[in-house]
mmCIF file of C-alpha atoms and ligand atoms in Angstrom:
data_model
loop_
_atom_site.group_PDB
_atom_site.id
_atom_site.type_symbol
_atom_site.label_atom_id
_atom_site.label_comp_id
_atom_site.label_asym_id
_atom_site.label_seq_id
_atom_site.Cartn_x
_atom_site.Cartn_y
_atom_site.Cartn_z
ATOM 1 C CA MET A 150 -16.470 7.973 -10.918
ATOM 2 C CA GLY A 151 -19.898 6.478 -10.597
ATOM 3 C CA SER A 152 -21.824 5.493 -7.569
ATOM 4 C CA ILE A 153 -23.414 2.316 -6.369
ATOM 5 C CA ASN A 154 -25.795 1.503 -3.594
ATOM 6 C CA SER A 155 -24.843 -1.052 -1.013
ATOM 7 C CA ALA A 156 -27.353 -3.614 0.191
ATOM 8 C CA ASP A 157 -28.717 -1.115 2.723
ATOM 9 C CA ASN A 158 -28.810 1.676 0.151
ATOM 10 C CA ARG A 159 -25.780 3.617 1.321
ATOM 11 C CA LYS A 160 -23.966 5.256 -1.547
ATOM 12 C CA PHE A 161 -20.399 4.367 -2.451
ATOM 13 C CA GLN A 162 -18.438 6.193 -5.103
ATOM 14 C CA VAL A 163 -16.686 3.648 -7.292
ATOM 15 C CA LYS A 164 -14.552 3.762 -10.382
ATOM 16 C CA SER A 165 -16.805 3.052 -13.279
ATOM 17 C CA GLY A 166 -16.426 2.423 -16.954
ATOM 18 C CA SER A 167 -12.856 1.210 -16.596
ATOM 19 C CA ALA A 168 -12.927 -2.524 -17.008
ATOM 20 C CA ILE A 169 -10.219 -4.146 -14.939
ATOM 21 C CA PRO A 170 -7.652 -5.626 -17.295
ATOM 22 C CA LYS A 171 -6.690 -9.257 -16.852
ATOM 23 C CA LYS A 172 -3.168 -9.244 -15.556
ATOM 24 C CA ASP A 173 -0.639 -11.763 -14.388
ATOM 25 C CA VAL A 174 -0.557 -12.704 -10.755
ATOM 26 C CA GLU A 175 2.380 -10.953 -9.109
ATOM 27 C CA LEU A 176 1.891 -11.884 -5.483
ATOM 28 C CA SER A 177 0.368 -15.062 -4.192
ATOM 29 C CA ALA A 178 -0.159 -16.158 -0.589
ATOM 30 C CA LYS A 179 -0.699 -19.840 0.090
ATOM 31 C CA ASN A 180 -1.906 -20.946 3.473
ATOM 32 C CA PHE A 181 0.052 -17.994 4.836
ATOM 33 C CA SER A 182 0.032 -17.182 8.555
ATOM 34 C CA VAL A 183 1.877 -14.666 10.708
ATOM 35 C CA PHE A 184 2.363 -15.186 14.447
ATOM 36 C CA TYR A 185 3.473 -12.836 17.213
ATOM 37 C CA GLY A 186 4.712 -15.441 19.631
ATOM 38 C CA LEU A 187 1.687 -17.715 19.946
ATOM 39 C CA ASN A 188 -0.827 -15.184 18.660
ATOM 40 C CA GLU A 189 -1.785 -15.986 15.085
ATOM 41 C CA ALA A 190 -2.496 -12.482 13.764
ATOM 42 C CA VAL A 191 -2.838 -13.529 10.103
ATOM 43 C CA LYS A 192 -4.467 -16.898 9.531
ATOM 44 C CA ASN A 193 -4.051 -19.170 6.516
ATOM 45 C CA VAL A 194 -4.465 -16.420 3.957
ATOM 46 C CA GLU A 195 -4.924 -17.459 0.330
ATOM 47 C CA ILE A 196 -4.819 -14.580 -2.126
ATOM 48 C CA ASP A 197 -3.649 -13.867 -5.662
ATOM 49 C CA ILE A 198 -2.853 -10.239 -6.321
ATOM 50 C CA SER A 199 -2.511 -9.144 -9.926
ATOM 51 C CA LYS A 200 0.132 -6.908 -11.382
ATOM 52 C CA GLU A 201 -0.524 -3.176 -11.816
ATOM 53 C CA ILE A 202 -3.899 -3.260 -10.115
ATOM 54 C CA VAL A 203 -4.981 -1.356 -6.996
ATOM 55 C CA THR A 204 -5.984 -3.714 -4.203
ATOM 56 C CA ALA A 205 -7.543 -2.428 -0.989
ATOM 57 C CA ILE A 206 -7.440 -4.311 2.302
ATOM 58 C CA ILE A 207 -10.246 -3.399 4.679
ATOM 59 C CA GLY A 208 -11.464 -4.684 8.021
ATOM 60 C CA PRO A 209 -11.917 -3.650 11.644
ATOM 61 C CA SER A 210 -9.038 -2.540 13.832
ATOM 62 C CA GLY A 211 -6.775 -5.367 14.981
ATOM 63 C CA CYS A 212 -7.829 -7.829 12.252
ATOM 64 C CA GLY A 213 -4.310 -8.236 10.862
ATOM 65 C CA LYS A 214 -4.292 -5.776 7.950
ATOM 66 C CA SER A 215 -0.985 -4.109 8.852
ATOM 67 C CA THR A 216 0.601 -7.406 9.813
ATOM 68 C CA PHE A 217 -0.264 -8.879 6.423
ATOM 69 C CA LEU A 218 0.930 -5.777 4.576
ATOM 70 C CA ARG A 219 4.238 -5.683 6.450
ATOM 71 C CA ALA A 220 4.761 -9.371 5.684
ATOM 72 C CA ILE A 221 4.814 -8.594 1.959
ATOM 73 C CA ASN A 222 8.166 -6.823 2.083
ATOM 74 C CA ARG A 223 9.351 -8.563 5.222
ATOM 75 C CA MET A 224 9.068 -5.487 7.432
ATOM 76 C CA ASN A 225 7.888 -7.896 10.123
ATOM 77 C CA ASP A 226 11.442 -9.253 10.294
ATOM 78 C CA LEU A 227 12.209 -6.254 12.482
ATOM 79 C CA ILE A 228 9.880 -7.572 15.221
ATOM 80 C CA PRO A 229 11.687 -10.356 17.123
ATOM 81 C CA SER A 230 8.632 -12.446 18.114
ATOM 82 C CA VAL A 231 7.365 -12.827 14.533
ATOM 83 C CA ASN A 232 7.093 -16.179 12.789
ATOM 84 C CA VAL A 233 5.461 -17.055 9.509
ATOM 85 C CA LYS A 234 4.012 -20.243 8.086
ATOM 86 C CA GLY A 235 3.010 -21.096 4.525
ATOM 87 C CA GLU A 236 4.152 -19.290 1.412
ATOM 88 C CA LEU A 237 4.199 -15.751 0.149
ATOM 89 C CA ASN A 238 5.250 -15.864 -3.471
ATOM 90 C CA PHE A 239 6.447 -12.814 -5.347
ATOM 91 C CA GLU A 240 6.782 -13.562 -9.054
ATOM 92 C CA GLY A 241 6.607 -17.236 -8.241
ATOM 93 C CA ARG A 242 9.295 -17.281 -5.541
ATOM 94 C CA ASN A 243 8.610 -17.605 -1.844
ATOM 95 C CA ILE A 244 10.057 -14.441 -0.269
ATOM 96 C CA TYR A 245 10.456 -16.358 3.001
ATOM 97 C CA SER A 246 12.792 -18.889 1.442
ATOM 98 C CA GLY A 247 16.416 -18.527 2.460
ATOM 99 C CA GLU A 248 17.556 -16.990 -0.824
ATOM 100 C CA THR A 249 15.704 -13.690 -0.608
ATOM 101 C CA ASP A 250 17.851 -10.571 -0.407
ATOM 102 C CA VAL A 251 15.686 -8.472 1.900
ATOM 103 C CA ILE A 252 17.281 -5.141 0.957
ATOM 104 C CA SER A 253 16.544 -5.587 -2.723
ATOM 105 C CA LEU A 254 13.107 -7.023 -1.914
ATOM 106 C CA ARG A 255 12.262 -3.783 -0.094
ATOM 107 C CA GLN A 256 13.414 -1.764 -3.079
ATOM 108 C CA ARG A 257 11.143 -3.749 -5.366
ATOM 109 C CA ILE A 258 8.294 -3.637 -2.861
ATOM 110 C CA GLY A 259 8.234 -0.161 -1.339
ATOM 111 C CA MET A 260 6.135 1.061 1.537
ATOM 112 C CA VAL A 261 4.400 4.209 2.732
ATOM 113 C CA PHE A 262 3.227 4.332 6.338
ATOM 114 C CA GLN A 263 0.328 5.849 8.223
ATOM 115 C CA LYS A 264 2.369 8.618 9.747
ATOM 116 C CA PRO A 265 4.619 10.441 7.282
ATOM 117 C CA ASN A 266 8.168 9.473 8.256
ATOM 118 C CA PRO A 267 10.677 11.504 6.250
ATOM 119 C CA PHE A 268 14.294 11.343 7.402
ATOM 120 C CA PRO A 269 15.481 14.492 9.212
ATOM 121 C CA LYS A 270 17.523 15.381 6.159
ATOM 122 C CA SER A 271 17.063 17.585 3.109
ATOM 123 C CA ILE A 272 14.238 16.944 0.661
ATOM 124 C CA PHE A 273 16.872 15.981 -1.901
ATOM 125 C CA ASP A 274 18.615 13.516 0.418
ATOM 126 C CA ASN A 275 15.311 11.859 1.324
ATOM 127 C CA VAL A 276 14.551 11.025 -2.288
ATOM 128 C CA ALA A 277 18.198 10.213 -3.090
ATOM 129 C CA TYR A 278 18.391 7.731 -0.225
ATOM 130 C CA GLY A 279 17.255 4.628 -2.111
ATOM 131 C CA PRO A 280 19.111 5.358 -5.364
ATOM 132 C CA ARG A 281 22.330 6.000 -3.394
ATOM 133 C CA LEU A 282 21.847 2.702 -1.570
ATOM 134 C CA LYS A 283 21.716 1.089 -4.994
ATOM 135 C CA GLY A 284 25.083 2.667 -5.773
ATOM 136 C CA ILE A 285 23.941 5.591 -7.905
ATOM 137 C CA SER A 286 26.168 8.565 -7.116
ATOM 138 C CA GLU A 287 26.519 10.542 -10.334
ATOM 139 C CA LYS A 288 25.075 13.998 -9.791
ATOM 140 C CA ASP A 289 23.239 14.332 -13.114
ATOM 141 C CA ILE A 290 21.577 10.953 -12.757
ATOM 142 C CA LEU A 291 20.570 11.658 -9.169
ATOM 143 C CA ASN A 292 19.161 15.064 -10.151
ATOM 144 C CA GLU A 293 17.082 13.437 -12.817
ATOM 145 C CA ILE A 294 15.747 10.760 -10.471
ATOM 146 C CA ILE A 295 14.907 13.350 -7.802
ATOM 147 C CA GLU A 296 13.028 15.509 -10.282
ATOM 148 C CA SER A 297 11.075 12.667 -11.871
ATOM 149 C CA SER A 298 10.211 11.079 -8.520
ATOM 150 C CA LEU A 299 9.015 14.360 -7.050
ATOM 151 C CA LYS A 300 6.972 14.943 -10.197
ATOM 152 C CA ARG A 301 5.412 11.502 -9.951
ATOM 153 C CA ALA A 302 4.474 12.327 -6.373
ATOM 154 C CA ALA A 303 3.053 15.719 -7.446
ATOM 155 C CA LEU A 304 5.403 17.593 -5.135
ATOM 156 C CA TRP A 305 7.988 19.004 -7.540
ATOM 157 C CA ASP A 306 6.424 22.425 -8.105
ATOM 158 C CA GLU A 307 6.134 23.039 -4.382
ATOM 159 C CA VAL A 308 9.710 22.124 -3.489
ATOM 160 C CA LYS A 309 11.879 22.584 -6.572
ATOM 161 C CA ASP A 310 13.363 25.822 -5.201
ATOM 162 C CA ARG A 311 14.218 24.384 -1.797
ATOM 163 C CA LEU A 312 15.520 20.878 -2.356
ATOM 164 C CA LYS A 313 18.255 21.506 0.222
ATOM 165 C CA SER A 314 15.762 22.436 2.966
ATOM 166 C CA ASN A 315 15.001 20.020 5.734
ATOM 167 C CA ALA A 316 12.071 17.741 4.987
ATOM 168 C CA MET A 317 10.756 18.177 8.509
ATOM 169 C CA GLY A 318 9.725 21.729 7.554
ATOM 170 C CA LEU A 319 7.136 20.466 5.084
ATOM 171 C CA SER A 320 3.438 20.155 5.943
ATOM 172 C CA GLY A 321 2.065 16.716 6.814
ATOM 173 C CA GLY A 322 0.518 16.257 3.388
ATOM 174 C CA GLN A 323 3.746 17.325 1.670
ATOM 175 C CA GLN A 324 5.745 14.971 3.904
ATOM 176 C CA GLN A 325 3.525 12.066 2.866
ATOM 177 C CA ARG A 326 3.985 12.914 -0.820
ATOM 178 C CA LEU A 327 7.736 13.114 -0.139
ATOM 179 C CA CYS A 328 7.574 9.613 1.342
ATOM 180 C CA MET A 329 5.847 8.493 -1.838
ATOM 181 C CA ALA A 330 8.567 10.150 -3.928
ATOM 182 C CA ARG A 331 11.205 8.419 -1.785
ATOM 183 C CA ALA A 332 9.541 5.060 -2.365
ATOM 184 C CA LEU A 333 9.097 5.698 -6.102
ATOM 185 C CA ALA A 334 12.736 6.778 -6.575
ATOM 186 C CA VAL A 335 13.909 3.164 -6.781
ATOM 187 C CA ASP A 336 11.181 2.234 -9.269
ATOM 188 C CA PRO A 337 9.353 -0.330 -7.145
ATOM 189 C CA GLN A 338 7.046 -2.868 -8.746
ATOM 190 C CA ILE A 339 4.728 -2.839 -5.769
ATOM 191 C CA LEU A 340 3.845 0.007 -3.427
ATOM 192 C CA LEU A 341 2.376 -0.942 -0.054
ATOM 193 C CA MET A 342 0.406 1.800 1.706
ATOM 194 C CA ASP A 343 -0.756 1.402 5.290
ATOM 195 C CA GLU A 344 -3.563 3.883 6.002
ATOM 196 C CA PRO A 345 -1.586 6.537 4.119
ATOM 197 C CA THR A 346 -4.155 9.301 4.561
ATOM 198 C CA SER A 347 -5.413 8.737 8.079
ATOM 199 C CA ALA A 348 -3.102 11.403 9.528
ATOM 200 C CA LEU A 349 -3.919 13.912 6.787
ATOM 201 C CA ASP A 350 -6.551 16.592 6.259
ATOM 202 C CA PRO A 351 -9.212 15.954 3.569
ATOM 203 C CA ARG A 352 -7.454 18.033 0.920
ATOM 204 C CA SER A 353 -4.110 16.273 1.380
ATOM 205 C CA SER A 354 -5.929 12.927 1.446
ATOM 206 C CA ALA A 355 -7.567 13.713 -1.877
ATOM 207 C CA ARG A 356 -4.144 14.470 -3.383
ATOM 208 C CA ILE A 357 -2.832 11.078 -2.245
ATOM 209 C CA GLU A 358 -5.896 9.407 -3.769
ATOM 210 C CA ASP A 359 -5.209 11.282 -7.024
ATOM 211 C CA LEU A 360 -1.643 9.979 -6.949
ATOM 212 C CA ILE A 361 -2.878 6.419 -6.495
ATOM 213 C CA ASP A 362 -5.061 6.961 -9.528
ATOM 214 C CA GLU A 363 -2.109 8.201 -11.572
ATOM 215 C CA LEU A 364 -0.038 5.160 -10.611
ATOM 216 C CA ARG A 365 -2.860 2.767 -11.497
ATOM 217 C CA ARG A 366 -1.884 0.336 -14.280
ATOM 218 C CA LYS A 367 1.756 1.431 -13.884
ATOM 219 C CA ILE A 368 2.651 -0.202 -10.596
ATOM 220 C CA THR A 369 0.914 -2.580 -8.228
ATOM 221 C CA ILE A 370 -0.627 -0.854 -5.218
ATOM 222 C CA ILE A 371 -1.869 -2.539 -2.084
ATOM 223 C CA ILE A 372 -3.537 -0.096 0.285
ATOM 224 C CA VAL A 373 -4.790 -0.788 3.781
ATOM 225 C CA THR A 374 -7.559 1.534 4.808
ATOM 226 C CA HIS A 375 -10.247 1.568 7.458
ATOM 227 C CA ASN A 376 -12.071 4.100 5.301
ATOM 228 C CA MET A 377 -14.491 2.093 3.169
ATOM 229 C CA GLN A 378 -15.390 5.069 1.010
ATOM 230 C CA GLN A 379 -11.713 5.391 0.196
ATOM 231 C CA ALA A 380 -11.395 1.687 -0.604
ATOM 232 C CA ALA A 381 -14.402 1.941 -2.927
ATOM 233 C CA ARG A 382 -13.018 5.063 -4.605
ATOM 234 C CA VAL A 383 -9.459 3.968 -5.255
ATOM 235 C CA SER A 384 -9.311 0.200 -5.640
ATOM 236 C CA ASP A 385 -9.994 -2.359 -8.357
ATOM 237 C CA TYR A 386 -10.070 -5.293 -5.942
ATOM 238 C CA THR A 387 -10.852 -5.396 -2.243
ATOM 239 C CA GLY A 388 -10.061 -7.943 0.432
ATOM 240 C CA PHE A 389 -11.963 -8.013 3.706
ATOM 241 C CA PHE A 390 -10.038 -9.236 6.753
ATOM 242 C CA TYR A 391 -11.725 -10.287 9.944
ATOM 243 C CA GLU A 392 -9.961 -11.686 13.015
ATOM 244 C CA GLY A 393 -6.874 -12.504 10.986
ATOM 245 C CA SER A 394 -8.649 -14.315 8.168
ATOM 246 C CA LEU A 395 -9.267 -13.104 4.641
ATOM 247 C CA ILE A 396 -13.026 -13.523 4.581
ATOM 248 C CA GLU A 397 -13.724 -12.273 1.098
ATOM 249 C CA PHE A 398 -11.724 -11.008 -1.859
ATOM 250 C CA GLY A 399 -13.042 -9.793 -5.182
ATOM 251 C CA GLU A 400 -13.761 -6.930 -7.515
ATOM 252 C CA THR A 401 -14.420 -3.806 -5.483
ATOM 253 C CA GLY A 402 -17.737 -2.965 -7.153
ATOM 254 C CA LYS A 403 -19.046 -6.429 -6.443
ATOM 255 C CA LEU A 404 -17.744 -6.679 -2.898
ATOM 256 C CA PHE A 405 -19.479 -3.450 -1.975
ATOM 257 C CA THR A 406 -22.775 -4.243 -3.727
ATOM 258 C CA MET A 407 -23.133 -7.995 -3.496
ATOM 259 C CA PRO A 408 -20.851 -9.329 -0.794
ATOM 260 C CA SER A 409 -21.059 -13.092 -0.623
ATOM 261 C CA ASP A 410 -20.242 -13.335 3.086
ATOM 262 C CA LYS A 411 -22.449 -12.172 5.933
ATOM 263 C CA HIS A 412 -19.489 -10.718 7.865
ATOM 264 C CA THR A 413 -18.485 -8.628 4.860
ATOM 265 C CA GLU A 414 -22.021 -7.370 4.467
ATOM 266 C CA ASP A 415 -22.305 -6.501 8.149
ATOM 267 C CA TYR A 416 -19.014 -4.632 8.009
ATOM 268 C CA ILE A 417 -19.663 -2.608 4.871
ATOM 269 C CA THR A 418 -23.157 -1.730 6.026
ATOM 270 C CA GLY A 419 -21.712 -0.386 9.253
ATOM 271 C CA ARG A 420 -23.110 -2.967 11.649
ATOM 272 C CA PHE A 421 -19.715 -3.226 13.299
ATOM 273 C CA GLY A 422 -16.366 -1.653 12.782
HETATM 274 N N1 LIG B 108 4.420 -5.636 17.142
HETATM 275 C C1 LIG B 108 3.461 -6.464 17.598
HETATM 276 N N2 LIG B 108 3.714 -7.332 18.592
HETATM 277 C C2 LIG B 108 2.749 -8.165 19.063
HETATM 278 N N3 LIG B 108 1.494 -8.204 18.588
HETATM 279 C C3 LIG B 108 1.168 -7.346 17.601
HETATM 280 C C4 LIG B 108 2.120 -6.433 17.047
HETATM 281 N N4 LIG B 108 1.524 -5.720 16.070
HETATM 282 C C5 LIG B 108 0.249 -6.167 16.001
HETATM 283 N N5 LIG B 108 0.028 -7.136 16.923
HETATM 284 C C6 LIG B 108 -1.251 -7.855 17.135
HETATM 285 O O1 LIG B 108 -1.638 -8.497 15.936
HETATM 286 C C7 LIG B 108 -3.023 -8.351 15.706
HETATM 287 C C8 LIG B 108 -3.252 -7.667 14.373
HETATM 288 O O2 LIG B 108 -2.763 -6.345 14.450
HETATM 289 P P1 LIG B 108 -2.610 -5.397 13.179
HETATM 290 O O3 LIG B 108 -1.999 -6.171 12.073
HETATM 291 O O4 LIG B 108 -1.900 -4.182 13.626
HETATM 292 O O5 LIG B 108 -4.140 -5.080 12.824
HETATM 293 P P2 LIG B 108 -4.795 -3.911 11.962
HETATM 294 O O6 LIG B 108 -3.738 -3.285 11.133
HETATM 295 O O7 LIG B 108 -5.853 -4.600 11.176
HETATM 296 O O8 LIG B 108 -5.395 -2.943 12.944
HETATM 297 C C9 LIG B 108 -3.584 -7.604 16.902
HETATM 298 O O9 LIG B 108 -4.065 -8.555 17.811
HETATM 299 C C10 LIG B 108 -2.370 -6.894 17.446
HETATM 300 O O10 LIG B 108 -2.489 -6.696 18.833
HETATM 301 MG MG1 LIG B 109 -3.052 -1.287 11.056
#
């Protein structure tokens, strides 16, 4: 960690010394819009997101961050009034073309939500959910997946002796790590996180940030956060949304020190939010 000063001399902790590797583009939006009925909540977004990089999406409340994030694994399909326009390409294929198998898309692009949402089932069954859906039923294989996923989510030591207990008995921070383990159990390529720490205490939030750091360079992470300090701490690239448009997108260190757009500068210097 290092720190940088923003234009108005506020300090932001940023990752330093770790040059961002050049990676292939994994996700690419072209003139992509999302509508709720007539309301265009995401407007003509153009973005290329690289593989195995942490990308943060920031911006004021209601600017379309969650809508854009949910569009990436077609979670918006569940809302009847939603329509999209343009392209959202995952590995070169438009996920909104007719051929996409949405179930397998959501296994390859997993999601963790703002409020921890474990199933009211055992810890084991929560993590086994995705693998079972993929047809994995052999006990030894499942045990192995459960253990490795819970380890990746830094929860194993706390729950290994009570895998059969109900997940609802865990603390909020543990529940969120369980949701991460559940998402990781199907080996996603991309993990979408929508304000994953905003319902957590500072200590639990720090653990989630540590997890993001451990997953860096292994999977692609796209995290929505209204916490700019968090965006600066965890991400390699940052996109700033404002009123549905992607105003600016670039390397996190640069966006926070030398934003090229006035709106971005006003937002990161706290003039509105
Ligand atoms: N389920 C929904 N139905 C209709 N409009 C919605 C829905 N969810 C969000 N919106 C609208 O879309 C816009 C963007 O919202 P959202 O993506 O939730 O913003 P953010 O995550 O940046 O706070 C807002 O105007 C919001 O009212
Ligand atoms: Mg939101």
